[in-house]
Amino acid sequence: MKKSLLTLFLFAVSASVFAQDAINYQLPPKAIADLLLAKATPTVKIDGKAEWMLLSTPNSYPSVEELAMPEFRIAGLRINPNNFSPSRKNFISNFTLKNIKTGKTAIITGLPTPLFADDATWNPAQNKISFTQTTPKGVDLYIIDIATLKAVKVNKQPLNVVLGNGITWVDDVTLLYTTATKPASSIPVKPLMPKGPAIQESLGKAAPNPTYQDLIKSPFDEQLFEFLATSQLVQYKNGVQTLIGQPAIYASVRVSPDKKYLLQETINKPFSYLVPFYSFPSVVKVTDLSGKSIKVLAILPSAEGKPSGYDNTQNIPRNYEWRNDEAATVIWAQPLDSGLIKKQVPFHDAVYALNAPFTGQAKELFKTQTRYRRTSWGNSTMALVEEGLRSKQTIKVSRYNPSTGTIETLYELSENDKYNDPGTAVTEKNAFGRQIVLTVDNGTKLLMNNQTGSSPKGDLPFLAKFDLTTKKNEIIWRCAEDSYEYVVDVQDAKKLTLLTRKESQKEVPNYYIKNLLLRIADRPVTDFQNPYPGLIGVSKEKISYKRADGVDLTGDLYLPKGYDKAKDGPLPTLIWAYPREFNSAADAAQIRGSQNRFTIVKWGSPIYWVTQGYAILDNAEMPIVAKEGKKPNDTFIDQLKLNAEAAINKLSDLGVGDRNRMAVGGHSYGAFMTANLLAHTNLFKAGIARSGAYNRTLTPFGFQNEDRTYWEVPQLYYEMSPFSYADKIKTPLLLIHGDSDDNQGTFPMNSERLFNAIKGFGGTTRFVFLPYEAHGYRGKENILHTLWEMNSWLDKYVKNAK
């Protein structure tokens, strides 16, 4: 008997060892690792005078050990308890200033070492730059003086940036920011013996909410959130620091255009266990610059009771903000349909205003026929009002005349109709230093900047003049068809002096000064070099094809350096995609992207494998189109099949993709797509699914752009869940997930349960659980290992498939 038990125990241990395959971190092929670890190109911030350019070098990927630092996950936040800051941030490792006119680079002295900077912001006079420096024990505030090229620390108390940086230039020499009120060492300690269980209850009020992560779960979590989020508002001016008001949980603090008032939103108890901090109860009020309350505008309840449906809203005021074209006027929106978009009313929202000294009655400015989104203020006769419906994918922009109160539609279109998008109105600073809509040609036209410029020839960004009378857009400059160039900033609207960013397949993105009137040669202001020598010789082409029902599709095709179709034949192929919903087949068919963009390789890119002899179809269009009065997702699976078949047929017809050696992959909703394709087709040799959601019943109040609940369409939720068909997944599937995924809906248990189900039915699968990773991966060792896993999977089941 003992011998039998021992044999059984050894067999169990042996089986466990073979099943778990525990290994140390691995490295992918050198060509792949070199692409990942290539030195990043600096980001650019140019002052409003086009005199100085701040070059910011981003930090490289942190180590997994850095990700493992202490972290509290509460109220929808991830907080470093040692320094009152978010625990997962990307930092700047170096600053350099370059004089645009002389081309000379200036070294900034006084920068802390090592530099972990963030939130670099020019002051209104464009002669100083503020930034934060994060250390293990606190966050500090620095100011760079352009005249002296020196950085100086200005705060006395460590900053509290848990709810955002919250640093604002009031004027040329004055800053507002929030500081910690207590040392981090006094953080509450969780008792071994709690006072009692954590209890939640519902007393008959509906609270249909998405499946948020990292929420408050206990009374102790409430204590932690209050301790970590409470801060003191401080004003810094010429070396003097002044406390403003009392400590509070500041959701936002905004200075009025005339710099006499503050618009504050502070978070109150009770803290919710169902929604993140930004949906907690709050108070919106106007104070003076000392923090004295002038007017309480609203006491807002928790957003727990917001009705489900993407265009529904709470029946309360929202979107409080200052009006940029007046000294001190607060505006906000209020629903006229009780927050229910399906309610039959002529107008769904109204926008109100209240002027200083905030003692009178609010004035109604205008009403909107759909859901109000925002207003871009101009002058006394012109403002641009945007409204729309997410469920119908519509957007409308109207001209509002503040003097007469009239409002007229300028244009209305589908949000997915990129061909007819006129662009975004260019702005300029007014006397208050606030951005307002710029008008040209004696106030008759808007200057419109479209940084995408989608067209049947691909993306061709443009600058245009929109006639406010005829409502026509006249393009005055457009990117050349052999490159990709867009306007970063209009430096001088009268002279049409522009700052542009230009690139091509072979040219690294660089910045230029362009003058449309003088038509002189563009003047380069940067000279960034190619960080990816390993991709030189790789070909890129945007290919077009049709699926069986006639919908036009596109994708970005990459082929290896030196590839000769006649000699090398069809290649093993990786198709990488992310599905999108459309209400119109015409919108779905529009060409997106440009083949003339320089290839920048990010951690999640599939392009690495072009160095390993694969053909890559990146950004393969996977539209899910509404048909015959139905919603897009009503035929989700059938349309996925059509998209995949069309892509494979095109690659095979071109002679570059081997139909019998095809892989498919994606991240997040792309992973969801991948698992569904393997569950319902036999088109692929292997799949790679990273950080996906596979059981839609875990997101019962909606997901992605699906706003119907599980209880309204249970069959749809079942059929769209690849978990429901785990017994059909026989194609090898590599599942990868961060164990700390923070994305709404993509709980790590999705991958755990799908792996167990596939394994239970004898399928071929592998599950890689990355320590400390959120929805987007950051740890260098984790990313390198992920690339190794993907490379090994592709080689085993695709490249070397029999």
JSON list of C-alpha atoms in Angstrom, two decimals, residues 222-329:
[
{"chain": "A", "resi": 222, "resn": "GLU", "atom": "CA", "xyz": [-11.04, 53.59, 2.61]},
{"chain": "A", "resi": 223, "resn": "GLN", "atom": "CA", "xyz": [-8.52, 54.73, 5.24]},
{"chain": "A", "resi": 224, "resn": "LEU", "atom": "CA", "xyz": [-5.64, 54.23, 2.83]},
{"chain": "A", "resi": 225, "resn": "PHE", "atom": "CA", "xyz": [-7.33, 56.18, 0.04]},
{"chain": "A", "resi": 226, "resn": "GLU", "atom": "CA", "xyz": [-8.16, 59.10, 2.32]},
{"chain": "A", "resi": 227, "resn": "PHE", "atom": "CA", "xyz": [-4.59, 59.19, 3.68]},
{"chain": "A", "resi": 228, "resn": "LEU", "atom": "CA", "xyz": [-2.89, 58.92, 0.29]},
{"chain": "A", "resi": 229, "resn": "ALA", "atom": "CA", "xyz": [-5.22, 61.18, -1.70]},
{"chain": "A", "resi": 230, "resn": "THR", "atom": "CA", "xyz": [-5.56, 64.06, 0.76]},
{"chain": "A", "resi": 231, "resn": "SER", "atom": "CA", "xyz": [-3.33, 66.99, -0.16]},
{"chain": "A", "resi": 232, "resn": "GLN", "atom": "CA", "xyz": [-2.70, 70.66, 0.54]},
{"chain": "A", "resi": 233, "resn": "LEU", "atom": "CA", "xyz": [-3.04, 73.24, -2.23]},
{"chain": "A", "resi": 234, "resn": "VAL", "atom": "CA", "xyz": [0.04, 75.50, -2.36]},
{"chain": "A", "resi": 235, "resn": "GLN", "atom": "CA", "xyz": [0.96, 78.65, -4.29]},
{"chain": "A", "resi": 236, "resn": "TYR", "atom": "CA", "xyz": [4.60, 79.33, -5.17]},
{"chain": "A", "resi": 237, "resn": "LYS", "atom": "CA", "xyz": [5.63, 82.84, -6.22]},
{"chain": "A", "resi": 238, "resn": "ASN", "atom": "CA", "xyz": [9.15, 84.28, -6.34]},
{"chain": "A", "resi": 239, "resn": "GLY", "atom": "CA", "xyz": [10.43, 81.92, -3.67]},
{"chain": "A", "resi": 240, "resn": "VAL", "atom": "CA", "xyz": [7.47, 82.32, -1.34]},
{"chain": "A", "resi": 241, "resn": "GLN", "atom": "CA", "xyz": [5.08, 79.43, -0.70]},
{"chain": "A", "resi": 242, "resn": "THR", "atom": "CA", "xyz": [1.54, 80.10, 0.55]},
{"chain": "A", "resi": 243, "resn": "LEU", "atom": "CA", "xyz": [-1.00, 77.52, 1.70]},
{"chain": "A", "resi": 244, "resn": "ILE", "atom": "CA", "xyz": [-4.38, 77.84, 0.01]},
{"chain": "A", "resi": 245, "resn": "GLY", "atom": "CA", "xyz": [-7.44, 76.62, 1.87]},
{"chain": "A", "resi": 246, "resn": "GLN", "atom": "CA", "xyz": [-7.56, 73.44, 3.90]},
{"chain": "A", "resi": 247, "resn": "PRO", "atom": "CA", "xyz": [-6.34, 69.93, 3.04]},
{"chain": "A", "resi": 248, "resn": "ALA", "atom": "CA", "xyz": [-8.80, 68.05, 0.86]},
{"chain": "A", "resi": 249, "resn": "ILE", "atom": "CA", "xyz": [-9.02, 65.34, -1.79]},
{"chain": "A", "resi": 250, "resn": "TYR", "atom": "CA", "xyz": [-8.66, 67.56, -4.85]},
{"chain": "A", "resi": 251, "resn": "ALA", "atom": "CA", "xyz": [-10.04, 66.01, -8.02]},
{"chain": "A", "resi": 252, "resn": "SER", "atom": "CA", "xyz": [-9.24, 69.20, -9.96]},
{"chain": "A", "resi": 253, "resn": "VAL", "atom": "CA", "xyz": [-8.27, 72.84, -9.44]},
{"chain": "A", "resi": 254, "resn": "ARG", "atom": "CA", "xyz": [-8.55, 75.33, -12.32]},
{"chain": "A", "resi": 255, "resn": "VAL", "atom": "CA", "xyz": [-7.62, 79.01, -12.33]},
{"chain": "A", "resi": 256, "resn": "SER", "atom": "CA", "xyz": [-10.05, 81.49, -13.89]},
{"chain": "A", "resi": 257, "resn": "PRO", "atom": "CA", "xyz": [-8.86, 83.38, -16.98]},
{"chain": "A", "resi": 258, "resn": "ASP", "atom": "CA", "xyz": [-8.58, 86.64, -14.99]},
{"chain": "A", "resi": 259, "resn": "LYS", "atom": "CA", "xyz": [-6.59, 84.76, -12.32]},
{"chain": "A", "resi": 260, "resn": "LYS", "atom": "CA", "xyz": [-8.89, 85.86, -9.49]},
{"chain": "A", "resi": 261, "resn": "TYR", "atom": "CA", "xyz": [-10.76, 82.63, -8.77]},
{"chain": "A", "resi": 262, "resn": "LEU", "atom": "CA", "xyz": [-10.31, 78.88, -8.51]},
{"chain": "A", "resi": 263, "resn": "LEU", "atom": "CA", "xyz": [-12.79, 76.29, -9.76]},
{"chain": "A", "resi": 264, "resn": "GLN", "atom": "CA", "xyz": [-12.34, 73.34, -7.40]},
{"chain": "A", "resi": 265, "resn": "GLU", "atom": "CA", "xyz": [-13.78, 69.86, -7.34]},
{"chain": "A", "resi": 266, "resn": "THR", "atom": "CA", "xyz": [-13.11, 67.95, -4.13]},
{"chain": "A", "resi": 267, "resn": "ILE", "atom": "CA", "xyz": [-14.01, 64.33, -3.39]},
{"chain": "A", "resi": 268, "resn": "ASN", "atom": "CA", "xyz": [-16.21, 63.50, -0.40]},
{"chain": "A", "resi": 269, "resn": "LYS", "atom": "CA", "xyz": [-17.30, 60.42, 1.50]},
{"chain": "A", "resi": 270, "resn": "PRO", "atom": "CA", "xyz": [-18.82, 57.88, 1.28]},
{"chain": "A", "resi": 271, "resn": "PHE", "atom": "CA", "xyz": [-16.23, 56.29, -0.98]},
{"chain": "A", "resi": 272, "resn": "SER", "atom": "CA", "xyz": [-17.66, 53.80, -3.43]},
{"chain": "A", "resi": 273, "resn": "TYR", "atom": "CA", "xyz": [-16.78, 50.11, -3.63]},
{"chain": "A", "resi": 274, "resn": "LEU", "atom": "CA", "xyz": [-18.23, 49.93, -7.15]},
{"chain": "A", "resi": 275, "resn": "VAL", "atom": "CA", "xyz": [-16.64, 52.76, -9.17]},
{"chain": "A", "resi": 276, "resn": "PRO", "atom": "CA", "xyz": [-13.22, 54.50, -9.30]},
{"chain": "A", "resi": 277, "resn": "PHE", "atom": "CA", "xyz": [-12.34, 57.71, -7.44]},
{"chain": "A", "resi": 278, "resn": "TYR", "atom": "CA", "xyz": [-13.41, 60.05, -10.26]},
{"chain": "A", "resi": 279, "resn": "SER", "atom": "CA", "xyz": [-16.98, 58.81, -9.79]},
{"chain": "A", "resi": 280, "resn": "PHE", "atom": "CA", "xyz": [-17.06, 59.34, -6.02]},
{"chain": "A", "resi": 281, "resn": "PRO", "atom": "CA", "xyz": [-19.35, 61.99, -4.48]},
{"chain": "A", "resi": 282, "resn": "SER", "atom": "CA", "xyz": [-17.87, 65.46, -4.90]},
{"chain": "A", "resi": 283, "resn": "VAL", "atom": "CA", "xyz": [-18.40, 69.17, -4.39]},
{"chain": "A", "resi": 284, "resn": "VAL", "atom": "CA", "xyz": [-17.83, 71.72, -7.15]},
{"chain": "A", "resi": 285, "resn": "LYS", "atom": "CA", "xyz": [-17.25, 75.27, -5.95]},
{"chain": "A", "resi": 286, "resn": "VAL", "atom": "CA", "xyz": [-15.65, 78.58, -6.79]},
{"chain": "A", "resi": 287, "resn": "THR", "atom": "CA", "xyz": [-13.12, 80.01, -4.32]},
{"chain": "A", "resi": 288, "resn": "ASP", "atom": "CA", "xyz": [-10.87, 83.04, -4.28]},
{"chain": "A", "resi": 289, "resn": "LEU", "atom": "CA", "xyz": [-7.10, 82.59, -4.55]},
{"chain": "A", "resi": 290, "resn": "SER", "atom": "CA", "xyz": [-6.81, 82.16, -0.78]},
{"chain": "A", "resi": 291, "resn": "GLY", "atom": "CA", "xyz": [-9.18, 79.20, -0.88]},
{"chain": "A", "resi": 292, "resn": "LYS", "atom": "CA", "xyz": [-12.16, 81.04, 0.63]},
{"chain": "A", "resi": 293, "resn": "SER", "atom": "CA", "xyz": [-15.43, 79.63, -0.69]},
{"chain": "A", "resi": 294, "resn": "ILE", "atom": "CA", "xyz": [-17.35, 82.05, -2.93]},
{"chain": "A", "resi": 295, "resn": "LYS", "atom": "CA", "xyz": [-20.04, 79.81, -4.42]},
{"chain": "A", "resi": 296, "resn": "VAL", "atom": "CA", "xyz": [-20.92, 76.14, -4.11]},
{"chain": "A", "resi": 297, "resn": "LEU", "atom": "CA", "xyz": [-22.04, 75.19, -7.61]},
{"chain": "A", "resi": 298, "resn": "ALA", "atom": "CA", "xyz": [-23.01, 71.56, -7.05]},
{"chain": "A", "resi": 299, "resn": "ILE", "atom": "CA", "xyz": [-22.95, 68.70, -4.58]},
{"chain": "A", "resi": 300, "resn": "LEU", "atom": "CA", "xyz": [-22.67, 65.68, -6.84]},
{"chain": "A", "resi": 301, "resn": "PRO", "atom": "CA", "xyz": [-23.57, 62.11, -5.86]},
{"chain": "A", "resi": 302, "resn": "SER", "atom": "CA", "xyz": [-21.59, 58.99, -6.65]},
{"chain": "A", "resi": 303, "resn": "ALA", "atom": "CA", "xyz": [-21.81, 57.84, -10.27]},
{"chain": "A", "resi": 304, "resn": "GLU", "atom": "CA", "xyz": [-22.87, 54.37, -9.11]},
{"chain": "A", "resi": 305, "resn": "GLY", "atom": "CA", "xyz": [-26.39, 55.15, -10.24]},
{"chain": "A", "resi": 306, "resn": "LYS", "atom": "CA", "xyz": [-25.51, 56.18, -13.80]},
{"chain": "A", "resi": 307, "resn": "PRO", "atom": "CA", "xyz": [-27.86, 54.33, -16.16]},
{"chain": "A", "resi": 308, "resn": "SER", "atom": "CA", "xyz": [-26.27, 51.78, -18.49]},
{"chain": "A", "resi": 309, "resn": "GLY", "atom": "CA", "xyz": [-25.81, 52.73, -22.12]},
{"chain": "A", "resi": 310, "resn": "TYR", "atom": "CA", "xyz": [-22.94, 54.80, -23.50]},
{"chain": "A", "resi": 311, "resn": "ASP", "atom": "CA", "xyz": [-25.07, 57.86, -24.30]},
{"chain": "A", "resi": 312, "resn": "ASN", "atom": "CA", "xyz": [-26.91, 57.84, -21.00]},
{"chain": "A", "resi": 313, "resn": "THR", "atom": "CA", "xyz": [-25.74, 60.04, -18.18]},
{"chain": "A", "resi": 314, "resn": "GLN", "atom": "CA", "xyz": [-26.69, 60.88, -14.62]},
{"chain": "A", "resi": 315, "resn": "ASN", "atom": "CA", "xyz": [-29.45, 63.42, -14.22]},
{"chain": "A", "resi": 316, "resn": "ILE", "atom": "CA", "xyz": [-27.06, 65.92, -12.67]},
{"chain": "A", "resi": 317, "resn": "PRO", "atom": "CA", "xyz": [-24.87, 68.82, -13.89]},
{"chain": "A", "resi": 318, "resn": "ARG", "atom": "CA", "xyz": [-21.56, 67.83, -15.51]},
{"chain": "A", "resi": 319, "resn": "ASN", "atom": "CA", "xyz": [-18.55, 69.22, -17.40]},
{"chain": "A", "resi": 320, "resn": "TYR", "atom": "CA", "xyz": [-17.85, 72.22, -15.19]},
{"chain": "A", "resi": 321, "resn": "GLU", "atom": "CA", "xyz": [-15.17, 74.49, -16.66]},
{"chain": "A", "resi": 322, "resn": "TRP", "atom": "CA", "xyz": [-14.13, 78.10, -17.18]},
{"chain": "A", "resi": 323, "resn": "ARG", "atom": "CA", "xyz": [-15.14, 79.89, -20.33]},
{"chain": "A", "resi": 324, "resn": "ASN", "atom": "CA", "xyz": [-11.84, 80.84, -22.00]},
{"chain": "A", "resi": 325, "resn": "ASP", "atom": "CA", "xyz": [-13.06, 84.04, -23.67]},
{"chain": "A", "resi": 326, "resn": "GLU", "atom": "CA", "xyz": [-14.38, 85.75, -20.54]},
{"chain": "A", "resi": 327, "resn": "ALA", "atom": "CA", "xyz": [-12.74, 86.86, -17.30]},
{"chain": "A", "resi": 328, "resn": "ALA", "atom": "CA", "xyz": [-14.53, 84.53, -14.88]},
{"chain": "A", "resi": 329, "resn": "THR", "atom": "CA", "xyz": [-17.52, 82.61, -16.19]}
]
